Amino acid sequence: MSNTNLAKDLKNISEKDRKQIEAAQEMLGPDPMTMGFLKNVFWGNFREDLAFPYPSINAEETARCDQLLAKLDEYLRTEHPRFEIDQKQEIPQWVIQKLFDLGVLGMTIAKEYGGGGFGITSYNRALERIGRTCGSTAVLVSAHQSIGCKALMLFGNDEQKKRFLPRMAKDTLSAFCLSEPNVGCDAGGQETRCELSADGSHYILNGEKKWATSGALSGLFTVMAKQKVKDKEGKEKEVVTALICTPDMPGVDIFSRNRSKCGIRGTWQARIRLTNVKVPKENLLAKEGLGFKIAMTCLNYGRCTLSAGMLGGATYAFEQAAKWAKYRYQFDRPLGEFDLVQDKLARMAAYTYAMDAMLYMTTGFLDRGDDDIMLETAMCKIFCSEYGYRTVNDAIQIMGGESYMTENDVERIWRDSRINIIVEGANEIMHSFIFAYGSKQLGEWMLAVKNNPTKNIGAGLRIASELFLGIRRPVPTFGKIHAKLSNLAAELMLRIREHSHQVKLAFKNHEEKLVTNQLVQQRLSHSAMWIHAMSCSLSRLDANIRTGLDGAQLEYEMNVVSHLCAIANHEIAVALRELSINHDDSLRRAGASVLKWADTLPNSDYDIPERTPDNSARGKGRPEPTEGIPQFGSGSIYTGPLAPQKT
């Protein structure tokens, strides 16, 4: 490793980019002491010990989870009003309480506070099952436990946990307040502010939060806010601080409970205005300045549960499409006999297998406490949201016009799925993050070698032979993978070596320009993602074979995983080829022209971001229509012990 500081040592980058890198480095904190599975891939290493054998949970918890899932399945099949939730755009209170009573909404809360004390893998099994039936309900459950009160579970002190968690496990929802009108993926760009009162007894909180799922239904908010503090040298700086708020605090105004939307229509996303809210000092989570770490940690869990809900929906859509292809006849034969339908069925099978393998590999990392898993959770989110949506889209195509009818669940799953590519970090930003965070330590090492050649003669010769002579490093090896999978594993090793080589070449060829070249970043992230999909799928199948998988099911999984690896090898080859053969120049010229052309369209005819910093456009967009669109009112409707007193 290297002590190189990218923000300081990189030359020829803009001051805006330098400040952004510095802020990211400070907020993310120091690199973990050990590199996780995916960071090793960027270095050309295959950490077989991290991925093999496939993670598992103990028999006692598995049995407990199976019992809960049996009750949940019975409820979802016989009582859950999935069509009503979608059509009426609301999850009834009796449904929420039923999920509390079943233990689903308190699964991960410790037993001492009335929860189930389940691990992350068990929790995601429940989310997968819910997602199979109702995307809205999966989001409500995830928003409560994965992000809403997760910060309290992970970072709260004993007093805070005793005060709030028993209700969170029994009958009270919680909300996560991070996004704002001007803050989406830029989690560090909070405009909400807090400052400690003169007597040090409370924080004064001002700002506005947007997209707070279940905000109007919740008795607890985890709020992120910027705060000015002084560092050890007495220099003032801005940090993000996390505070626990409740709807009864004066100055908390839920001025929009929800808005009508395309999918996950049963969920409610609140807008919350915070005006001089006095938050008691004892409601500070962890300590001042840890808000960004808290937010990113919670999102690690939220990205898994989003993936679990998507896996459930995509798996059902795949199964439904397979049934339809088998029994729907056209031109005197089943649809499934046509090559182009089989193409869809084969890739749907491969996608859902890889989604499942990647999700539970990631939850296994979380359950066993791996230090460096931020890349893995981000990649799980990208893969499951993107290829889950594609799976449902293929199901729509196979079922034809019938799929568009409300009573066929795939119509609703299709609408519910689309949001996943946007939320919990838009996939475009996630690709840049994966490249930047995945290659950071490798890039720092290469920069140190370049800047200090006399101190790094051996390393300099090795990297020079690779970059200028094309001499690849040795192919990584494997020893734990089942012999039936050795050919597929050997292909994987070649891909890992070539991926690392192309990352190093990108640093050499683009130098500082790589910091902002998202096209290159996405291609290399895409390559790493498919390497990870192959690795997880091989590990999952390896475990299944070792536990007795045979006969028709073994043949099925072998064929599906072989096809998954074939898709992955193709996708990686295309991504790496496009590093040198592409149309990036024409893309940028055309993109710039589109932005100029947009100026010819009258702003008054189109939606303009409400808080755009462009004063020439702010407030001059199309007025939001309300006629014919359901409206949801304002104010908290939470009626539990933490609710505002009635007057």
XYZ file of C-alpha atoms in Angstrom, residues 262-646:
385
model
C -45.690 5.023 -11.271
C -44.681 2.076 -9.086
C -44.374 0.984 -5.446
C -47.588 2.964 -5.189
C -48.445 1.708 -1.709
C -45.365 3.340 -0.188
C -45.507 6.915 1.043
C -42.601 9.340 0.620
C -42.850 12.441 2.809
C -41.439 15.935 2.508
C -40.405 17.290 5.888
C -39.599 20.910 6.708
C -37.429 21.451 9.786
C -37.604 24.938 11.290
C -35.546 25.685 14.403
C -36.193 22.170 15.689
C -34.645 21.712 19.126
C -33.136 18.229 19.207
C -31.910 17.177 22.674
C -28.168 16.551 22.907
C -28.926 12.990 24.036
C -30.437 12.342 20.577
C -27.032 12.649 18.893
C -26.074 9.374 17.225
C -22.488 8.276 17.980
C -20.669 11.602 17.850
C -20.558 14.782 15.812
C -19.192 14.340 12.306
C -19.995 10.640 11.974
C -23.192 11.221 9.995
C -21.713 10.385 6.600
C -20.242 7.120 7.860
C -23.563 6.296 9.497
C -25.465 7.042 6.293
C -23.106 4.989 4.120
C -23.215 2.085 6.565
C -27.008 2.078 6.570
C -27.069 2.213 2.767
C -24.935 -0.941 2.690
C -27.854 -2.737 4.326
C -30.494 -0.916 2.278
C -28.827 -1.892 -0.984
C -29.071 -5.553 0.001
C -32.744 -5.425 0.941
C -33.567 -3.508 -2.247
C -31.833 -6.339 -4.098
C -33.773 -8.970 -2.143
C -37.137 -7.422 -3.010
C -36.082 -7.182 -6.652
C -34.916 -10.804 -6.645
C -38.309 -11.933 -5.371
C -40.194 -10.016 -8.036
C -37.853 -11.030 -10.863
C -37.926 -14.708 -9.856
C -41.718 -14.761 -9.936
C -41.734 -12.998 -13.331
C -39.235 -15.547 -14.701
C -41.311 -18.473 -13.469
C -44.483 -16.956 -14.915
C -42.768 -16.355 -18.269
C -41.517 -19.955 -18.384
C -45.047 -21.263 -17.768
C -46.470 -18.946 -20.430
C -43.809 -19.933 -22.967
C -44.633 -23.601 -22.380
C -48.407 -23.348 -22.743
C -49.036 -20.378 -25.036
C -49.243 -21.646 -28.630
C -48.667 -19.627 -31.786
C -48.093 -20.984 -35.305
C -49.023 -24.483 -34.068
C -46.306 -24.689 -31.437
C -45.477 -23.419 -27.947
C -43.706 -20.054 -27.776
C -40.879 -21.772 -25.921
C -39.832 -23.621 -29.064
C -38.813 -20.401 -30.822
C -35.129 -19.412 -30.575
C -35.778 -15.800 -29.610
C -38.031 -16.847 -26.744
C -35.475 -19.407 -25.581
C -32.878 -16.618 -25.699
C -34.964 -14.673 -23.203
C -35.689 -17.662 -20.979
C -32.021 -18.664 -20.839
C -30.799 -15.218 -19.867
C -33.635 -14.761 -17.355
C -32.539 -18.008 -15.701
C -28.903 -16.852 -15.706
C -29.746 -13.375 -14.376
C -31.908 -14.618 -11.500
C -29.361 -17.289 -10.531
C -26.587 -14.691 -10.422
C -28.807 -12.220 -8.526
C -29.542 -14.843 -5.899
C -25.892 -15.886 -5.633
C -24.628 -12.307 -5.421
C -27.226 -11.197 -2.870
C -26.589 -13.991 -0.400
C -22.844 -13.833 -0.909
C -23.074 -10.168 0.108
C -25.321 -10.802 3.102
C -22.903 -13.534 4.136
C -20.071 -10.974 4.101
C -22.186 -8.678 6.292
C -23.204 -11.444 8.705
C -19.634 -12.551 9.289
C -18.461 -8.960 9.782
C -16.112 -8.460 6.834
C -14.531 -4.993 7.065
C -14.378 -4.042 3.397
C -17.784 -4.661 1.805
C -18.834 -1.250 0.437
C -18.026 -2.264 -3.144
C -19.834 -5.574 -2.797
C -23.068 -3.976 -1.538
C -22.958 -1.315 -4.267
C -22.368 -3.929 -6.956
C -25.148 -6.134 -5.574
C -27.508 -3.181 -5.889
C -26.462 -2.397 -9.469
C -26.665 -5.969 -10.687
C -29.941 -6.918 -9.017
C -31.728 -3.693 -9.947
C -30.545 -3.647 -13.573
C -30.838 -7.320 -14.430
C -33.875 -7.828 -12.248
C -35.661 -5.142 -14.248
C -34.488 -6.698 -17.516
C -35.832 -10.053 -16.368
C -39.270 -8.599 -15.668
C -39.164 -6.730 -18.970
C -38.468 -10.003 -20.799
C -41.425 -11.579 -18.986
C -43.631 -8.765 -20.261
C -42.473 -9.452 -23.815
C -43.032 -13.208 -23.600
C -46.534 -12.826 -22.157
C -47.476 -10.192 -24.731
C -50.663 -8.170 -24.306
C -51.866 -10.328 -21.419
C -48.909 -9.121 -19.324
C -50.262 -5.570 -19.498
C -53.441 -6.514 -17.666
C -53.649 -5.567 -13.996
C -54.676 -8.994 -12.717
C -51.425 -10.508 -14.054
C -48.861 -9.605 -11.406
C -45.996 -8.958 -13.822
C -47.589 -5.648 -14.826
C -47.254 -4.387 -11.271
C -43.822 -5.958 -10.752
C -42.638 -4.190 -13.919
C -43.747 -0.803 -12.608
C -42.397 -1.498 -9.126
C -39.005 -2.603 -10.487
C -38.053 0.498 -12.437
C -37.378 2.685 -9.408
C -34.651 0.342 -8.158
C -32.224 1.499 -10.852
C -32.527 5.031 -9.417
C -32.821 4.784 -5.619
C -30.122 3.909 -3.055
C -27.604 5.485 -5.433
C -28.363 5.812 -9.163
C -26.587 3.042 -11.057
C -24.572 5.509 -13.132
C -23.097 7.038 -9.978
C -22.599 3.599 -8.458
C -20.482 2.524 -11.452
C -18.216 5.543 -10.969
C -18.041 4.835 -7.236
C -17.107 1.190 -7.816
C -14.297 2.143 -10.158
C -13.027 4.970 -7.948
C -13.199 3.079 -4.658
C -12.134 -0.215 -6.204
C -9.062 1.159 -7.962
C -8.095 3.846 -5.430
C -5.377 1.919 -3.614
C -3.998 0.508 -6.863
C -3.915 4.002 -8.370
C -2.185 5.415 -5.299
C 0.442 2.677 -5.488
C 1.067 3.342 -9.189
C 1.325 7.091 -8.542
C 3.817 6.504 -5.717
C 5.957 4.337 -8.001
C 5.832 6.974 -10.714
C 6.664 9.877 -8.379
C 9.460 8.034 -6.514
C 11.116 5.685 -9.051
C 14.409 5.397 -7.150
C 12.590 4.205 -4.028
C 10.489 1.689 -5.931
C 12.883 0.223 -8.496
C 11.538 -3.344 -8.346
C 7.908 -2.284 -8.486
C 8.743 0.208 -11.232
C 10.286 -2.466 -13.434
C 7.320 -4.785 -12.930
C 4.719 -2.161 -13.751
C 6.765 -0.846 -16.697
C 7.029 -4.303 -18.246
C 3.262 -4.667 -17.957
C 2.309 -1.230 -19.253
C 4.880 -0.764 -21.997
C 5.757 -4.330 -23.025
C 2.345 -5.913 -22.452
C 3.763 -8.614 -20.177
C 0.817 -9.684 -18.036
C 1.244 -10.742 -14.449
C 0.693 -14.466 -13.718
C -2.875 -15.764 -13.840
C -4.352 -16.084 -10.321
C -4.906 -19.612 -9.112
C -7.724 -21.507 -7.432
C -7.792 -24.703 -5.410
C -11.132 -24.966 -3.606
C -13.538 -24.958 -6.555
C -15.191 -28.274 -7.392
C -13.648 -30.178 -10.296
C -16.929 -30.034 -12.247
C -16.489 -26.254 -12.415
C -12.764 -26.088 -13.140
C -13.117 -25.053 -16.795
C -15.435 -22.186 -15.880
C -13.130 -21.173 -13.024
C -10.120 -21.149 -15.351
C -11.932 -18.693 -17.636
C -12.686 -16.549 -14.605
C -8.996 -16.370 -13.673
C -8.111 -15.105 -17.153
C -10.773 -12.424 -16.885
C -9.472 -11.246 -13.508
C -5.938 -10.909 -14.867
C -7.068 -8.992 -17.942
C -9.359 -6.734 -15.913
C -6.496 -5.652 -13.658
C -4.229 -5.117 -16.661
C -6.803 -2.845 -18.319
C -7.282 -0.853 -15.106
C -3.535 -0.169 -14.987
C -3.511 0.789 -18.668
C -6.392 3.199 -18.024
C -4.331 4.960 -15.343
C -1.395 5.173 -17.776
C -3.367 6.267 -20.851
C -5.723 8.774 -19.255
C -3.731 9.941 -16.209
C -5.605 12.733 -14.375
C -8.395 12.786 -16.974
C -9.520 9.419 -15.645
C -10.919 11.244 -12.587
C -13.815 12.596 -14.651
C -14.004 10.071 -17.514
C -17.181 8.262 -16.528
C -17.322 6.308 -19.784
C -14.045 4.542 -19.003
C -15.006 4.174 -15.352
C -18.294 2.491 -16.232
C -16.655 0.011 -18.617
C -14.171 -1.090 -15.992
C -16.877 -1.264 -13.323
C -19.004 -3.311 -15.723
C -16.115 -5.714 -16.208
C -15.637 -6.073 -12.439
C -19.376 -6.598 -11.958
C -19.514 -9.561 -14.323
C -16.391 -11.046 -12.752
C -18.197 -10.813 -9.420
C -21.372 -12.362 -10.894
C -19.319 -15.310 -12.162
C -17.504 -15.711 -8.846
C -20.686 -15.680 -6.766
C -22.505 -18.064 -9.110
C -19.632 -20.547 -9.169
C -19.391 -20.421 -5.379
C -23.131 -21.011 -5.005
C -23.104 -23.957 -7.413
C -19.949 -25.332 -5.790
C -21.748 -25.353 -2.430
C -24.844 -26.976 -3.925
C -22.783 -29.765 -5.516
C -20.956 -30.434 -2.257
C -24.248 -30.737 -0.375
C -25.580 -33.408 -2.716
C -27.094 -31.673 -5.741
C -27.510 -34.259 -8.503
C -29.793 -35.519 -11.240
C -32.021 -33.131 -13.176
C -31.452 -30.225 -10.795
C -27.674 -30.515 -11.152
C -28.020 -30.584 -14.935
C -30.270 -27.522 -14.799
C -27.923 -25.486 -12.581
C -24.833 -26.514 -14.549
C -26.459 -25.361 -17.791
C -27.690 -22.102 -16.273
C -24.342 -21.231 -14.668
C -22.476 -22.156 -17.845
C -24.731 -19.754 -19.749
C -24.237 -17.094 -17.086
C -20.461 -17.422 -17.506
C -20.834 -17.252 -21.294
C -22.850 -14.031 -20.967
C -20.307 -12.647 -18.503
C -17.324 -13.450 -20.722
C -19.051 -11.725 -23.630
C -19.994 -8.660 -21.575
C -16.453 -8.325 -20.182
C -14.909 -8.653 -23.643
C -17.212 -5.961 -25.036
C -16.551 -3.593 -22.120
C -12.765 -3.937 -22.411
C -12.802 -3.666 -26.201
C -14.734 -0.408 -25.922
C -11.869 1.074 -23.927
C -10.070 1.499 -27.255
C -12.783 1.122 -29.924
C -15.672 3.419 -29.120
C -17.629 6.474 -30.240
C -16.903 8.592 -27.173
C -15.881 11.664 -29.181
C -19.071 11.798 -31.238
C -21.071 11.035 -28.095
C -19.654 14.065 -26.314
C -20.159 16.344 -29.326
C -23.754 15.197 -29.743
C -24.419 15.445 -26.006
C -23.141 19.030 -25.892
C -25.310 19.889 -28.894
C -28.379 18.440 -27.209
C -27.824 20.695 -24.188
C -27.559 23.737 -26.466
C -30.654 22.637 -28.384
C -32.574 22.325 -25.109
C -32.202 26.090 -24.708
C -34.514 26.532 -27.716
C -37.383 24.829 -25.885
C -39.486 27.095 -23.629
C -38.921 26.303 -19.934
C -42.605 26.956 -19.237
C -43.564 23.776 -21.118
C -41.368 21.433 -19.076
C -40.585 20.352 -15.517
C -37.560 22.192 -14.101
C -35.841 21.092 -10.842
C -37.423 23.164 -8.092
C -34.105 24.149 -6.486
C -31.932 24.452 -9.571
C -29.003 26.819 -8.864
C -29.562 28.347 -12.315
C -31.478 31.478 -11.379
C -32.496 32.074 -14.989
C -34.584 28.892 -14.894
C -35.643 28.539 -11.257
C -39.377 28.905 -10.818
C -40.007 29.226 -14.557
C -40.879 25.618 -15.352
C -44.258 24.056 -15.986
C -46.556 24.374 -12.941
C -47.193 21.015 -11.291
C -50.649 19.789 -12.340
C -52.943 18.496 -9.586
C -56.283 18.002 -11.304
C -57.164 14.329 -11.581
C -54.124 13.249 -9.514
C -54.721 11.861 -5.996
C -53.469 14.154 -3.245
C -52.406 12.920 0.187
C -52.471 15.972 2.424
C -49.974 17.062 5.049
C -49.105 16.366 8.661
C -48.022 13.277 10.570
C -50.651 10.561 10.902
C -48.624 8.526 13.389
C -50.785 7.995 16.488
C -48.443 6.102 18.805
C -46.776 7.237 22.028
C -44.278 9.476 20.201
C -46.946 11.359 18.255
C -47.773 15.055 18.729
C -50.296 15.748 21.472
C -53.805 16.457 20.218
